[in-house]
Amino acid sequence: MTIDFQPDKPIYQQLIDRLAGEIIRGIRKPGDKLPSVREYAVKTGVNANTIQRVYREMEQMNIAQSRRGQGTFVTENTERLQELREQMKEEYIEYFVQDMSDLGFSLEEMMEGLKLHQKEKGDSHD
Amino acid sequence: MTIDFQPDKPIYQQLIDRLAGEIIRGIRKPGDKLPSVREYAVKTGVNANTIQRVYREMEQMNIAQSRRGQGTFVTENTERLQELREQMKEEYIEYFVQDMSDLGFSLEEMMEGLKLHQKEKGDSHD
Amino acid sequence: MTIDFQPDKPIYQQLIDRLAGEIIRGIRKPGDKLPSVREYAVKTGVNANTIQRVYREMEQMNIAQSRRGQGTFVTENTERLQELREQMKEEYIEYFVQDMSDLGFSLEEMMEGLKLHQKEKGDSHD
Amino acid sequence: MTIDFQPDKPIYQQLIDRLAGEIIRGIRKPGDKLPSVREYAVKTGVNANTIQRVYREMEQMNIAQSRRGQGTFVTENTERLQELREQMKEEYIEYFVQDMSDLGFSLEEMMEGLKLHQKEKGDSHD
DNA sequence: GTGGTCTAGACCACA
DNA sequence: GTGGTCTAGACCACT
């Protein structure tokens, strides 16, 4: 298991994104226990302090809850998860449209680009 | 003229994005003189060192050219501009699709989201 | 029966506070037998080890006494209970005043706040 | 300048409380620059990482704002400061009343205790 | 064994 | 010089 697929983005942020994604998509369900700090550190090859920070921030985002001596768990608050998903979606779209508009691309060109991208992706892993 | 519309993104990067966008969209044409470092620093309220860096990096990207004692100018190499535009577009799409897929959104939902976003945006500032 | 009304505060501490309060207020009288570790663990949903610790610390505070094979009992030393009550009161006041002063509240404002709080509380669960 | 007046409470939390108090009481005003991470680390005798965390959390609480390369500043959002003051006051009162009630003290006794405490304090630093 | 805090020190990014 | 990230490793608190 390796990380750093997006250079520049801090490791702890990448890990948050990944875990949050897994939670939002339901791969990790409400109430599930996340790997222990040390375990996940070994698995990812990242220092335990960094993992600690990941869990702390996820707790502050209300998508995980840590209990000393027990472990860290996915929040049971499913509403919050839905809310977060919408929120992140809006944010991604916002930035994408802004960046593409700055380059002078129209909505049609953006959608065309997406379709093309999908197609290539589909062809490439056959 | 304010910056920092995208917190987190470094100021110099935001300025590069903005200028590159203006060049690519033809608002600033090949051969045009860019504002002097000092002038642009005052206009944006940003430290002159930072503007220096913006121009330096734009020169390395081959979209601007500094001539000692004269100033910094938009490259005359229009091919390079086209190439850059495509390159940035691909990159933006790549990240966007990755992020949205991580949240479990399908291509259809992405396109739907874009349309909706455009609509809301269109209504508000037209 | 739930715990964790004051997050952050460790569970064993919350349980000590609660039991000590019950003893001091006379709900549990000198000589009374406290619930067995197992029984109390089930009742509170807390790990038996944690209950063990609660009783151990209460013994060290001289407000409970364990007799092997018989159970844990409220101390018969009523003087100690009075003393403890005064001691805890002083401590609570000390921290409260310090915290409120740090926020710039005067003695008058503290007392006003207390009255107001009581009123709201009183209205809601009467 | 020493810290650790309240054992058990983590150092970073104590520093947040202190700085937040200073901000709320207006000792540090909106827009003021806070000491640099390293400077404050030396002044308090605490590791720079810990100070870093203090500032980060204050940023998350919306009472400070960090700008890379420039420093950390008190938020200009005075509304937020008022809100925080009220919020903390309520919280302190809530816990105080709960703790004192658990010991069987009435509202009158609490207020009496506060007055007495104040008096002793006043007498002691004459 | 699990989370949480803290240190010392390195290195990076920004202004 | 200023904030930010990361590591290695120690030690503590809780279950």
Coordinates of C-alpha atoms (C1' of nucleotides) in Angstrom, one line a residue:
Chain A
M1 CA 0.0 0.0 0.0
T2 CA 1.6 3.2 -1.2
I3 CA 0.6 6.8 -1.0
D4 CA 1.8 10.0 -2.5
F5 CA -0.1 9.7 -5.8
Q6 CA -0.7 13.4 -5.6
P7 CA 2.6 15.1 -4.9
D8 CA 2.3 18.4 -3.0
K9 CA -0.9 17.4 -1.2
P10 CA 0.2 16.6 2.3
I11 CA 0.1 12.9 3.3
Y12 CA -2.3 13.4 6.1
Q13 CA -4.7 15.1 3.7
Q14 CA -4.4 12.3 1.2
L15 CA -5.2 9.8 3.8
I16 CA -8.2 11.7 5.1
D17 CA -9.5 12.0 1.5
R18 CA -9.1 8.3 1.0
L19 CA -10.7 7.2 4.2
A20 CA -13.5 9.8 3.9
G21 CA -14.1 8.5 0.4
E22 CA -14.3 4.9 1.6
I23 CA -16.7 5.9 4.4
I24 CA -18.9 8.0 2.1
R25 CA -19.1 5.2 -0.5
G26 CA -20.0 2.8 2.2
I27 CA -16.9 0.6 2.0
R28 CA -16.5 1.4 5.7
K29 CA -19.9 1.5 7.4
P30 CA -21.1 3.5 10.4
G31 CA -19.8 2.0 13.6
D32 CA -17.0 0.2 11.9
K33 CA -13.7 0.2 13.7
L34 CA -10.9 1.8 11.7
P35 CA -7.4 0.3 11.9
S36 CA -5.5 1.2 15.0
V37 CA -3.1 4.1 14.7
R38 CA 0.0 1.9 14.8
E39 CA -1.5 -0.7 12.5
Y40 CA -2.4 1.8 9.9
A41 CA 0.9 3.4 10.2
V42 CA 2.7 0.2 9.4
K43 CA 0.3 -0.6 6.6
T44 CA 0.8 2.8 4.9
G45 CA 4.4 3.2 5.7
V46 CA 3.6 6.5 7.4
N47 CA 4.6 7.6 10.8
A48 CA 2.1 7.0 13.6
N49 CA 2.0 10.7 14.5
T50 CA 0.7 11.4 11.1
I51 CA -2.0 8.8 11.3
Q52 CA -2.9 10.2 14.7
R53 CA -3.4 13.5 13.0
V54 CA -5.6 11.9 10.3
Y55 CA -7.9 10.4 12.9
R56 CA -8.0 13.6 15.0
E57 CA -9.0 15.7 12.0
M58 CA -11.6 13.2 11.0
E59 CA -13.0 13.4 14.5
Q60 CA -13.2 17.2 14.1
M61 CA -15.0 16.7 10.8
N62 CA -17.5 14.5 12.7
I63 CA -16.9 11.5 10.5
A64 CA -15.1 9.4 13.0
Q65 CA -14.9 9.1 16.7
S66 CA -11.9 8.0 18.8
R67 CA -12.2 6.3 22.1
R68 CA -9.1 5.9 24.1
G69 CA -8.2 2.4 24.9
Q70 CA -10.8 1.1 22.4
G71 CA -10.1 2.4 19.0
T72 CA -11.4 4.8 16.3
F73 CA -14.8 4.3 14.8
V74 CA -16.8 5.5 11.8
T75 CA -19.5 7.9 13.0
E76 CA -23.0 6.6 13.3
N77 CA -24.3 9.9 12.1
T78 CA -25.3 9.0 8.6
E79 CA -26.8 12.4 7.9
R80 CA -23.4 14.0 8.4
L81 CA -22.0 11.6 5.8
Q82 CA -24.6 12.6 3.2
E83 CA -24.0 16.3 4.0
L84 CA -20.3 15.9 3.6
R85 CA -20.7 14.1 0.3
E86 CA -22.8 17.0 -1.1
Q87 CA -20.5 19.5 0.3
M88 CA -17.4 18.0 -1.3
K89 CA -19.2 17.5 -4.6
E90 CA -20.1 21.2 -4.7
E91 CA -16.6 22.2 -3.8
Y92 CA -15.0 20.0 -6.5
I93 CA -17.4 21.3 -9.1
E94 CA -16.9 24.9 -8.1
Y95 CA -13.1 24.7 -8.5
F96 CA -13.3 22.7 -11.7
V97 CA -15.6 25.1 -13.4
Q98 CA -13.6 28.0 -12.2
D99 CA -10.3 26.6 -13.5
M100 CA -11.8 25.5 -16.8
S101 CA -13.5 28.8 -17.3
D102 CA -10.3 30.6 -16.7
L103 CA -8.8 28.6 -19.6
G104 CA -11.8 29.7 -21.8
F105 CA -13.6 26.4 -21.9
S106 CA -17.4 26.4 -22.2
L107 CA -19.7 24.1 -20.4
E108 CA -20.1 22.0 -23.5
E109 CA -16.3 21.6 -23.9
M110 CA -16.0 20.5 -20.2
M111 CA -18.6 17.8 -20.7
E112 CA -17.1 16.7 -24.0
G113 CA -13.7 16.5 -22.2
L114 CA -15.2 14.4 -19.4
K115 CA -16.8 11.9 -21.9
L116 CA -13.5 11.6 -23.8
H117 CA -11.6 11.1 -20.6
Q118 CA -13.9 8.3 -19.6
K119 CA -13.6 6.6 -22.9
E120 CA -9.8 6.6 -22.9
K121 CA -9.8 5.3 -19.3
G122 CA -12.2 2.6 -20.3
D123 CA -10.1 1.6 -23.3
S124 CA -6.9 1.6 -21.4
H125 CA -7.7 -1.0 -18.8
D126 CA -9.1 -3.6 -21.1
Chain B
M1 CA -8.3 43.6 -7.1
T2 CA -8.2 40.9 -4.6
I3 CA -6.6 37.5 -4.5
D4 CA -7.1 34.5 -2.2
F5 CA -10.3 33.4 -3.7
Q6 CA -9.1 29.9 -3.3
P7 CA -7.5 29.7 0.2
D8 CA -4.9 27.0 0.6
K9 CA -3.6 27.6 -3.0
P10 CA -0.5 29.7 -2.7
I11 CA -0.7 33.2 -3.8
Y12 CA 2.0 32.9 -6.5
Q13 CA 0.1 29.9 -8.0
Q14 CA -3.2 31.8 -8.1
L15 CA -1.5 34.7 -9.9
I16 CA 0.1 32.4 -12.4
D17 CA -3.2 30.7 -13.0
R18 CA -4.9 34.0 -13.5
L19 CA -2.3 35.4 -15.9
A20 CA -1.9 32.2 -17.8
G21 CA -5.7 32.2 -18.2
E22 CA -5.7 35.7 -19.5
I23 CA -3.0 34.9 -22.0
I24 CA -4.6 31.7 -23.2
R25 CA -8.0 33.3 -23.6
G26 CA -6.3 36.1 -25.6
I27 CA -7.0 38.9 -23.2
R28 CA -3.3 39.4 -23.2
K29 CA -1.9 38.8 -26.7
P30 CA 1.5 37.4 -27.8
G31 CA 4.1 40.1 -27.5
D32 CA 2.1 42.1 -25.0
K33 CA 4.1 43.6 -22.1
L34 CA 3.0 42.4 -18.7
P35 CA 2.8 44.9 -15.9
S36 CA 6.1 45.7 -14.2
V37 CA 6.8 43.8 -11.0
R38 CA 6.3 46.9 -8.9
E39 CA 3.2 48.0 -10.6
Y40 CA 1.6 44.5 -10.4
A41 CA 2.7 44.2 -6.8
V42 CA 0.9 47.4 -5.9
K43 CA -2.2 46.5 -7.9
T44 CA -2.6 43.1 -6.3
G45 CA -1.3 44.1 -2.8
V46 CA 1.2 41.3 -3.0
N47 CA 4.9 41.4 -2.1
A48 CA 7.2 42.2 -5.0
N49 CA 9.3 39.1 -4.3
T50 CA 6.2 37.0 -4.9
I51 CA 5.5 38.7 -8.3
Q52 CA 9.1 38.1 -9.2
R53 CA 8.5 34.5 -8.6
V54 CA 5.4 34.5 -10.7
Y55 CA 7.2 35.9 -13.7
R56 CA 10.2 33.6 -13.2
E57 CA 8.0 30.5 -13.2
M58 CA 6.0 31.8 -16.2
E59 CA 9.3 32.2 -18.0
Q60 CA 10.2 28.6 -17.2
M61 CA 6.8 27.5 -18.5
N62 CA 7.6 29.3 -21.7
I63 CA 4.6 31.5 -21.7
A64 CA 6.4 34.7 -20.8
Q65 CA 9.8 36.1 -21.5
S66 CA 11.8 38.7 -19.5
R67 CA 14.1 41.2 -21.3
R68 CA 16.4 42.9 -19.0
G69 CA 15.7 46.6 -18.7
Q70 CA 12.5 46.3 -20.7
G71 CA 10.1 44.1 -18.8
T72 CA 8.3 40.8 -19.2
F73 CA 6.3 39.9 -22.3
V74 CA 3.8 37.3 -23.4
T75 CA 5.6 34.7 -25.5
E76 CA 5.1 34.9 -29.3
N77 CA 5.0 31.1 -29.4
T78 CA 1.3 30.5 -29.9
E79 CA 1.8 26.8 -30.4
R80 CA 3.1 26.6 -26.9
L81 CA 0.0 28.4 -25.6
Q82 CA -2.3 25.9 -27.3
E83 CA -0.3 23.0 -26.0
L84 CA -0.4 24.4 -22.5
R85 CA -4.1 24.9 -22.6
E86 CA -4.7 21.3 -23.6
Q87 CA -2.2 20.1 -21.0
M88 CA -3.9 22.0 -18.2
K89 CA -7.3 20.9 -19.3
E90 CA -6.3 17.3 -19.2
E91 CA -4.9 17.7 -15.7
Y92 CA -8.0 19.5 -14.4
I93 CA -10.2 16.8 -15.8
E94 CA -8.0 14.0 -14.4
Y95 CA -8.1 15.3 -10.9
F96 CA -11.8 16.2 -11.0
V97 CA -12.8 12.7 -12.2
Q98 CA -10.6 11.1 -9.6
D99 CA -12.0 13.2 -6.8
M100 CA -15.6 12.7 -7.9
S101 CA -15.2 9.0 -8.5
D102 CA -13.8 8.7 -5.0
L103 CA -17.1 10.0 -3.7
G104 CA -18.9 7.4 -5.8
F105 CA -20.3 9.8 -8.4
S106 CA -20.9 8.4 -11.9
L107 CA -20.1 10.3 -15.1
E108 CA -23.7 11.1 -15.5
E109 CA -23.9 12.6 -12.1
M110 CA -20.8 14.7 -12.7
M111 CA -22.4 16.1 -15.9
E112 CA -25.7 16.7 -14.1
G113 CA -23.8 18.5 -11.4
L114 CA -22.0 20.7 -13.8
K115 CA -25.3 21.7 -15.6
L116 CA -26.9 22.5 -12.3
H117 CA -23.9 24.5 -11.1
Q118 CA -23.9 26.5 -14.3
K119 CA -27.6 27.3 -14.0
E120 CA -27.3 28.6 -10.5
K121 CA -24.3 30.6 -11.3
G122 CA -25.9 31.9 -14.4
D123 CA -29.0 33.1 -12.6
S124 CA -27.1 34.9 -9.9
H125 CA -24.8 37.1 -11.9
D126 CA -26.7 37.7 -15.1
Chain C
M1 CA -28.0 4.2 32.5
T2 CA -25.6 6.1 30.3
I3 CA -22.3 7.7 30.9
D4 CA -20.2 10.2 28.9
F5 CA -22.3 13.2 29.7
Q6 CA -19.0 15.1 29.9
P7 CA -16.9 14.0 27.0
D8 CA -13.2 14.4 27.4
K9 CA -13.5 13.4 31.1
P10 CA -12.3 9.8 31.4
I11 CA -15.0 7.3 32.2
Y12 CA -13.6 6.1 35.4
Q13 CA -13.4 9.7 36.7
Q14 CA -17.1 10.3 35.8
L15 CA -18.0 7.2 37.7
I16 CA -16.0 8.2 40.7
D17 CA -17.7 11.6 40.6
R18 CA -21.1 10.1 40.4
L19 CA -20.6 7.6 43.2
A20 CA -18.8 10.1 45.4
G21 CA -21.7 12.4 44.9
E22 CA -24.2 9.8 45.8
I23 CA -22.3 8.9 48.9
I24 CA -21.8 12.5 50.0
R25 CA -25.4 13.4 49.4
G26 CA -26.4 10.4 51.5
I27 CA -28.1 8.4 48.7
R28 CA -25.6 5.7 49.6
K29 CA -25.1 5.6 53.4
P30 CA -22.0 4.7 55.4
G31 CA -21.7 0.9 55.5
D32 CA -23.8 0.4 52.4
K33 CA -22.6 -2.2 50.0
L34 CA -21.7 -0.9 46.6
P35 CA -22.7 -3.0 43.5
S36 CA -20.3 -5.8 42.7
V37 CA -17.8 -5.0 39.9
R38 CA -19.6 -7.3 37.5
E39 CA -23.0 -6.0 38.3
Y40 CA -22.0 -2.4 38.0
A41 CA -20.1 -3.1 34.8
V42 CA -23.2 -4.6 33.2
K43 CA -25.4 -1.8 34.5
T44 CA -23.2 1.0 33.1
G45 CA -22.0 -0.8 30.0
V46 CA -18.4 -0.2 31.1
N47 CA -15.5 -2.6 31.0
A48 CA -15.1 -4.5 34.3
N49 CA -11.4 -3.5 34.5
T50 CA -12.6 0.1 34.6
I51 CA -15.0 -0.5 37.4
Q52 CA -12.1 -2.2 39.3
R53 CA -10.1 1.0 39.0
V54 CA -13.0 3.1 40.2
Y55 CA -13.3 1.1 43.4
R56 CA -9.6 1.0 43.8
E57 CA -9.3 4.8 43.6
M58 CA -12.3 5.3 45.9
E59 CA -10.5 3.1 48.4
Q60 CA -7.4 5.2 48.1
M61 CA -9.6 8.3 48.7
N62 CA -10.9 6.7 51.8
I63 CA -14.5 6.8 50.8
A64 CA -14.9 3.1 50.1
Q65 CA -13.4 0.0 51.5
S66 CA -13.1 -3.4 49.9
R67 CA -13.4 -6.6 51.9
R68 CA -12.2 -9.6 50.2
G69 CA -14.9 -12.0 49.3
Q70 CA -17.6 -9.7 50.5
G71 CA -17.6 -6.7 48.3
T72 CA -16.9 -2.9 48.4
F73 CA -18.6 -0.8 51.1
V74 CA -19.1 2.9 51.7
T75 CA -16.7 4.1 54.4
E76 CA -18.1 4.6 57.9
N77 CA -15.8 7.5 58.4
T78 CA -18.4 10.3 58.1
E79 CA -15.8 13.0 58.9
R80 CA -13.8 12.0 55.9
L81 CA -16.9 12.5 53.8
Q82 CA -17.5 16.0 55.0
E83 CA -13.9 16.9 54.5
L84 CA -14.0 15.5 51.0
R85 CA -17.1 17.5 50.2
E86 CA -15.5 20.7 51.3
Q87 CA -12.3 19.9 49.5
M88 CA -14.0 19.3 46.2
K89 CA -16.2 22.3 46.6
E90 CA -13.1 24.5 47.0
E91 CA -11.5 23.0 44.0
Y92 CA -14.5 23.4 41.7
I93 CA -14.9 27.0 42.8
E94 CA -11.2 27.7 42.3
Y95 CA -11.3 26.5 38.7
F96 CA -14.6 28.1 37.9
V97 CA -13.5 31.5 39.1
Q98 CA -10.2 31.2 37.2
D99 CA -11.9 30.2 34.0
M100 CA -14.5 32.9 34.2
S101 CA -12.0 35.6 35.2
D102 CA -9.9 34.7 32.2
L103 CA -12.9 35.5 30.0
G104 CA -13.2 38.9 31.8
F105 CA -16.4 38.1 33.8
S106 CA -16.8 39.8 37.2
L107 CA -18.1 38.1 40.3
E108 CA -21.5 39.8 39.7
E109 CA -21.7 38.4 36.2
M110 CA -20.8 35.0 37.4
M111 CA -23.6 35.0 39.9
E112 CA -26.0 36.5 37.4
G113 CA -25.1 33.7 35.0
L114 CA -25.7 31.1 37.7
K115 CA -29.2 32.4 38.4
L116 CA -30.1 32.5 34.8
H117 CA -28.8 29.0 34.2
Q118 CA -30.8 27.7 37.1
K119 CA -34.0 29.4 35.9
E120 CA -33.7 27.9 32.4
K121 CA -32.9 24.5 33.8
G122 CA -35.7 24.7 36.3
D123 CA -38.2 25.6 33.6
S124 CA -37.2 22.9 31.3
H125 CA -37.4 19.8 33.5
D126 CA -40.0 20.8 36.1
Chain D
M1 CA 6.9 32.6 31.6
T2 CA 5.9 29.1 32.8
I3 CA 2.9 26.9 32.1
D4 CA 1.5 23.8 33.6
F5 CA -0.6 25.4 36.3
Q6 CA -3.3 22.9 35.7
P7 CA -1.7 19.5 35.6
D8 CA -3.5 16.9 33.4
K9 CA -4.8 19.5 31.0
P10 CA -2.6 19.2 27.9
I11 CA -0.1 22.0 27.4
Y12 CA -1.5 22.9 24.0
Q13 CA -5.0 23.3 25.5
Q14 CA -3.7 25.5 28.3
L15 CA -2.1 27.7 25.7
I16 CA -5.2 27.9 23.6
D17 CA -7.2 28.8 26.7
R18 CA -4.7 31.5 27.6
L19 CA -4.5 33.1 24.2
A20 CA -8.3 32.8 23.6
G21 CA -8.8 34.5 26.9
E22 CA -6.4 37.3 26.0
I23 CA -8.2 37.8 22.7
I24 CA -11.6 37.7 24.1
R25 CA -10.7 40.2 26.8
G26 CA -9.3 42.5 24.1
I27 CA -5.7 42.3 25.3
R28 CA -4.9 41.1 21.8
K29 CA -7.1 42.9 19.3
P30 CA -8.5 41.8 16.0
G31 CA -5.8 41.9 13.3
D32 CA -3.0 41.8 15.9
K33 CA 0.0 39.6 15.0
L34 CA 0.6 36.8 17.4
P35 CA 4.1 35.8 18.3
S36 CA 5.8 33.7 15.6
V37 CA 5.7 29.9 16.3
R38 CA 9.4 29.8 17.2
E39 CA 9.4 32.9 19.2
Y40 CA 6.4 31.8 21.3
A41 CA 8.0 28.4 21.7
V42 CA 11.1 30.0 23.2
K43 CA 9.1 32.3 25.4
T44 CA 7.0 29.5 26.9
G45 CA 9.7 26.9 26.9
V46 CA 7.4 24.6 24.8
N47 CA 8.4 22.8 21.7
A48 CA 7.6 24.5 18.4
N49 CA 5.5 21.7 17.2
T50 CA 3.2 22.1 20.1
I51 CA 2.8 25.9 19.4
Q52 CA 2.1 25.0 15.8
R53 CA -0.7 22.9 17.0
V54 CA -2.0 25.7 19.2
Y55 CA -2.2 28.0 16.2
R56 CA -3.7 25.4 14.0
E57 CA -6.5 24.7 16.4
M58 CA -7.1 28.4 16.9
E59 CA -7.5 28.7 13.2
Q60 CA -10.0 25.9 13.2
M61 CA -11.9 27.7 15.9
N62 CA -12.0 30.8 13.7
I63 CA -10.3 33.0 16.3
A64 CA -6.9 33.2 14.5
Q65 CA -5.7 33.1 10.9
S66 CA -2.3 31.9 9.8
R67 CA -0.6 33.1 6.6
R68 CA 2.5 31.3 5.5
G69 CA 5.5 33.5 5.3
Q70 CA 3.7 36.3 7.2
G71 CA 2.6 35.1 10.6
T72 CA -0.5 34.3 12.6
F73 CA -3.1 36.9 13.3
V74 CA -6.1 37.5 15.5
T75 CA -9.3 37.1 13.5
E76 CA -11.1 40.3 12.4
N77 CA -14.4 38.6 13.0
T78 CA -15.4 40.2 16.2
E79 CA -18.8 38.6 16.2
R80 CA -17.2 35.2 16.4
L81 CA -15.3 36.4 19.5
Q82 CA -18.5 37.5 21.2
E83 CA -20.1 34.2 20.3
L84 CA -17.2 32.3 21.7
R85 CA -17.2 34.2 24.9
E86 CA -20.9 33.4 25.5
Q87 CA -20.3 29.8 24.5
M88 CA -17.5 29.3 26.9
K89 CA -19.3 31.0 29.7
E90 CA -22.3 28.7 29.3
E91 CA -20.1 25.7 29.2
Y92 CA -18.2 26.6 32.4
I93 CA -21.5 27.4 34.2
E94 CA -23.0 24.2 33.0
Y95 CA -20.2 22.0 34.3
F96 CA -19.8 24.0 37.5
V97 CA -23.5 23.7 38.4
Q98 CA -23.5 20.0 37.5
D99 CA -20.5 19.3 39.7
M100 CA -21.7 21.3 42.6
S101 CA -25.2 19.8 42.4
D102 CA -23.7 16.4 42.5
L103 CA -22.2 17.2 45.8
G104 CA -25.6 18.4 47.0
F105 CA -24.9 22.1 47.1
S106 CA -27.8 24.5 46.4
L107 CA -27.6 27.6 44.2
E108 CA -27.4 29.7 47.4
E109 CA -24.5 27.8 48.7
M110 CA -22.7 28.1 45.3
M111 CA -23.1 31.8 45.4
E112 CA -22.0 32.0 49.0
G113 CA -19.0 30.0 48.1
L114 CA -18.1 32.3 45.3
K115 CA -18.3 35.4 47.5
L116 CA -16.2 33.8 50.2
H117 CA -13.6 32.7 47.6
Q118 CA -13.4 36.2 46.3
K119 CA -13.0 37.7 49.7
E120 CA -10.1 35.4 50.6
K121 CA -8.4 36.0 47.3
G122 CA -8.8 39.8 47.9
D123 CA -7.4 39.6 51.4
S124 CA -4.4 37.4 50.3
H125 CA -2.8 39.8 47.8
D126 CA -2.9 42.9 50.0
Chain E
dG1 C1' -3.1 -2.8 22.9
dT2 C1' -5.4 1.7 22.0
dG3 C1' -5.5 6.7 21.6
dG4 C1' -3.1 11.1 23.0
dT5 C1' 0.8 14.3 24.0
dC6 C1' 5.3 16.0 23.6
dT7 C1' 10.0 16.6 22.1
dA8 C1' 14.0 17.3 19.0
dG9 C1' 15.3 18.0 14.8
dA10 C1' 15.0 18.0 9.6
dC11 C1' 13.2 19.8 5.6
dC12 C1' 9.9 22.3 2.6
dA13 C1' 7.0 26.3 0.9
dC14 C1' 6.0 31.1 1.0
dA15 C1' 6.7 36.3 1.3
Chain F
dG1 C1' 12.0 34.8 8.9
dT2 C1' 7.3 32.6 9.0
dG3 C1' 4.1 28.8 8.8
dG4 C1' 3.6 23.7 7.6
dT5 C1' 4.7 18.7 7.3
dC6 C1' 6.9 14.7 8.7
dT7 C1' 9.8 11.4 11.4
dA8 C1' 11.5 8.8 15.4
dG9 C1' 11.0 7.8 19.6
dA10 C1' 9.5 8.5 24.5
dC11 C1' 6.0 8.4 27.8
dC12 C1' 1.3 8.8 29.6
dA13 C1' -3.8 7.5 30.1
dC14 C1' -7.4 4.4 29.4
dT15 C1' -9.8 -0.2 28.6

